[in-house]
Short mmCIF file of C-alpha atoms in Angstrom, two decimals:
data_model
loop_
_atom_site.label_atom_id
_atom_site.label_comp_id
_atom_site.label_asym_id
_atom_site.label_seq_id
_atom_site.Cartn_x
_atom_site.Cartn_y
_atom_site.Cartn_z
CA MET G 1 -173.44 -56.35 -29.82
CA ALA G 2 -171.04 -58.88 -28.38
CA LEU G 3 -168.03 -56.74 -29.19
CA LEU G 4 -169.69 -53.90 -27.30
CA GLU G 5 -170.52 -56.32 -24.44
CA HIS G 6 -174.17 -55.28 -24.70
CA VAL G 7 -175.65 -58.00 -22.48
CA ALA G 8 -179.16 -56.54 -22.75
CA ALA G 9 -179.27 -57.63 -26.41
CA THR G 10 -179.17 -61.34 -25.54
CA GLU G 11 -182.96 -61.71 -25.65
CA VAL G 12 -183.21 -60.14 -29.10
CA MET G 13 -180.33 -62.27 -30.41
CA THR G 14 -181.87 -65.43 -28.94
CA VAL G 15 -185.16 -64.79 -30.73
CA ARG G 16 -183.29 -64.00 -33.94
CA MET G 17 -181.15 -67.14 -33.60
CA GLU G 18 -184.14 -69.43 -33.08
CA GLY G 19 -185.80 -68.02 -36.19
CA ALA G 20 -182.70 -68.38 -38.35
CA VAL G 21 -182.47 -72.16 -38.69
CA ARG G 22 -182.56 -71.86 -42.50
CA ARG G 23 -180.24 -68.83 -42.58
CA PRO G 24 -176.87 -70.16 -41.40
CA PHE G 25 -174.99 -66.86 -41.51
CA VAL G 26 -177.48 -65.16 -39.18
CA LEU G 27 -177.56 -68.26 -37.00
CA GLN G 28 -173.78 -68.28 -36.83
CA GLN G 29 -173.51 -64.61 -35.93
CA CYS G 30 -176.17 -64.86 -33.22
CA ALA G 31 -174.75 -68.08 -31.76
CA ILE G 32 -171.22 -66.68 -31.61
CA ALA G 33 -172.46 -63.39 -30.14
CA LEU G 34 -174.43 -65.21 -27.46
CA GLY G 35 -171.35 -67.30 -26.78
CA ARG G 36 -169.09 -64.30 -26.47
CA LEU G 37 -171.59 -62.68 -24.13
CA GLY G 38 -171.59 -65.89 -22.07
CA ASP G 39 -175.35 -66.41 -22.19
CA VAL G 40 -175.72 -69.83 -20.55
CA ARG G 41 -179.46 -69.88 -21.30
CA ALA G 42 -178.54 -70.39 -24.95
CA VAL G 43 -176.92 -73.78 -24.25
CA PRO G 44 -180.12 -75.91 -24.20
CA ARG G 45 -181.38 -74.12 -27.31
CA LEU G 46 -178.14 -74.66 -29.20
CA VAL G 47 -177.88 -78.31 -28.17
CA GLY G 48 -181.41 -78.86 -29.41
CA MET G 49 -180.57 -77.12 -32.67
CA LEU G 50 -177.56 -79.38 -33.13
CA ALA G 51 -179.90 -82.33 -33.54
CA GLU G 52 -182.27 -80.42 -35.84
CA CYS G 53 -179.85 -78.71 -38.22
CA GLU G 54 -179.56 -80.15 -41.69
CA SER G 55 -176.88 -78.03 -43.34
CA ALA G 56 -173.17 -78.05 -42.60
CA ALA G 57 -173.13 -74.28 -42.19
CA SER G 58 -175.85 -74.38 -39.53
CA LEU G 59 -174.11 -77.22 -37.70
CA ALA G 60 -170.85 -75.25 -37.73
CA ALA G 61 -172.60 -72.17 -36.38
CA VAL G 62 -174.18 -74.09 -33.52
CA ALA G 63 -170.88 -75.81 -32.68
CA GLN G 64 -169.03 -72.50 -32.64
CA GLY G 65 -171.67 -70.97 -30.38
CA LEU G 66 -171.48 -73.84 -27.92
CA GLY G 67 -167.70 -73.69 -27.96
CA GLN G 68 -167.70 -69.96 -27.31
CA ILE G 69 -170.08 -70.29 -24.37
CA GLY G 70 -167.97 -73.05 -22.83
CA ASP G 71 -170.65 -74.07 -20.32
CA ARG G 72 -170.08 -77.45 -18.72
CA ARG G 73 -173.81 -78.20 -18.94
CA SER G 74 -173.31 -78.72 -22.65
CA ILE G 75 -170.80 -81.56 -22.15
CA ASP G 76 -173.32 -84.34 -21.45
CA PRO G 77 -175.71 -83.44 -24.31
CA LEU G 78 -172.77 -83.00 -26.70
CA ALA G 79 -171.29 -86.35 -25.67
CA ALA G 80 -174.69 -87.97 -26.20
CA ALA G 81 -174.94 -86.35 -29.63
CA LEU G 82 -171.45 -87.57 -30.44
CA LEU G 83 -172.32 -91.17 -29.51
CA ASP G 84 -175.75 -91.15 -31.18
CA THR G 85 -175.42 -93.45 -34.18
CA LYS G 86 -178.76 -92.25 -35.56
CA SER G 87 -177.34 -88.77 -36.16
CA THR G 88 -175.46 -87.95 -39.33
CA LYS G 89 -171.69 -88.22 -39.32
CA LEU G 90 -171.46 -84.48 -39.91
CA ALA G 91 -173.62 -83.68 -36.87
CA ARG G 92 -171.48 -86.01 -34.77
CA ALA G 93 -168.31 -84.36 -36.07
CA PHE G 94 -169.54 -80.91 -35.13
CA ALA G 95 -170.56 -82.22 -31.70
CA ALA G 96 -166.97 -83.42 -31.28
CA ALA G 97 -165.66 -80.02 -32.38
CA ALA G 98 -167.94 -78.27 -29.90
CA LEU G 99 -166.74 -80.61 -27.13
CA GLY G 100 -163.16 -79.75 -28.00
CA SER G 101 -163.93 -76.04 -27.83
CA VAL G 102 -165.72 -76.37 -24.50
CA GLY G 103 -162.76 -78.22 -23.01
CA ASP G 104 -160.10 -75.95 -24.51
CA LYS G 105 -158.08 -74.12 -21.88
CA ASP G 106 -156.99 -71.37 -24.25
CA THR G 107 -158.99 -68.20 -24.81
CA TYR G 108 -158.39 -68.21 -28.56
CA PRO G 109 -158.93 -71.07 -31.04
CA TRP G 110 -156.08 -73.44 -31.83
CA ASN G 111 -155.40 -71.83 -35.21
CA ALA G 112 -155.16 -68.25 -33.87
CA ARG G 113 -151.37 -68.46 -33.71
CA ILE G 114 -151.26 -69.42 -37.36
CA ALA G 115 -153.63 -66.59 -38.33
CA ALA G 116 -151.70 -63.94 -36.41
CA ASP G 117 -149.82 -61.54 -38.68
CA THR G 118 -150.94 -63.39 -41.82
CA ASN G 119 -151.01 -61.38 -45.01
CA TYR G 120 -154.54 -62.13 -46.18
CA MET G 121 -153.82 -60.60 -49.58
CA ALA G 122 -151.12 -63.20 -50.27
CA THR G 123 -152.56 -66.43 -48.92
CA VAL G 124 -152.30 -69.93 -50.30
CA ASP G 125 -155.03 -72.57 -50.48
CA THR G 126 -153.56 -74.55 -47.61
CA LEU G 127 -154.16 -71.57 -45.29
CA THR G 128 -157.55 -70.46 -46.53
CA ASN G 129 -159.60 -71.35 -49.55
CA GLY G 130 -163.08 -70.92 -48.07
CA THR G 131 -163.61 -74.58 -47.17
CA THR G 132 -160.63 -76.78 -46.36
CA GLY G 133 -157.82 -74.40 -45.43
CA VAL G 134 -156.22 -74.52 -41.98
CA LEU G 135 -157.78 -71.16 -41.08
CA ASP G 136 -161.21 -72.28 -42.32
CA ILE G 137 -161.45 -75.18 -39.87
CA LEU G 138 -163.48 -74.63 -36.71
#
């Protein structure tokens, strides 16, 4: 829906995202779609989910969504989440990643230049191995 710029689907995706806390792939897809559509109403929901998420995949999905939206209203809650010593280190790390994405001046992520024209059939583990490759990082 985001690729089609179907803004009317934001309500459906928001409901789906809120119900997908235990399904990180669906959560990720909805959060990124809402971000690409620029739905600023999703910011408070995603910031709240950042504190509630327990899995790394869910935290990554929420951070990517907040980074895609890029709303400055998310800066204060993300900074508070980053400085909250009661949160897990992983939650704080994803809050930092989301802050970096919100403040990024470029349209595309930092590793887009590396990914451009890459032969995905002949990759090495340092580029992408599903977890720690340069192209796998937020």
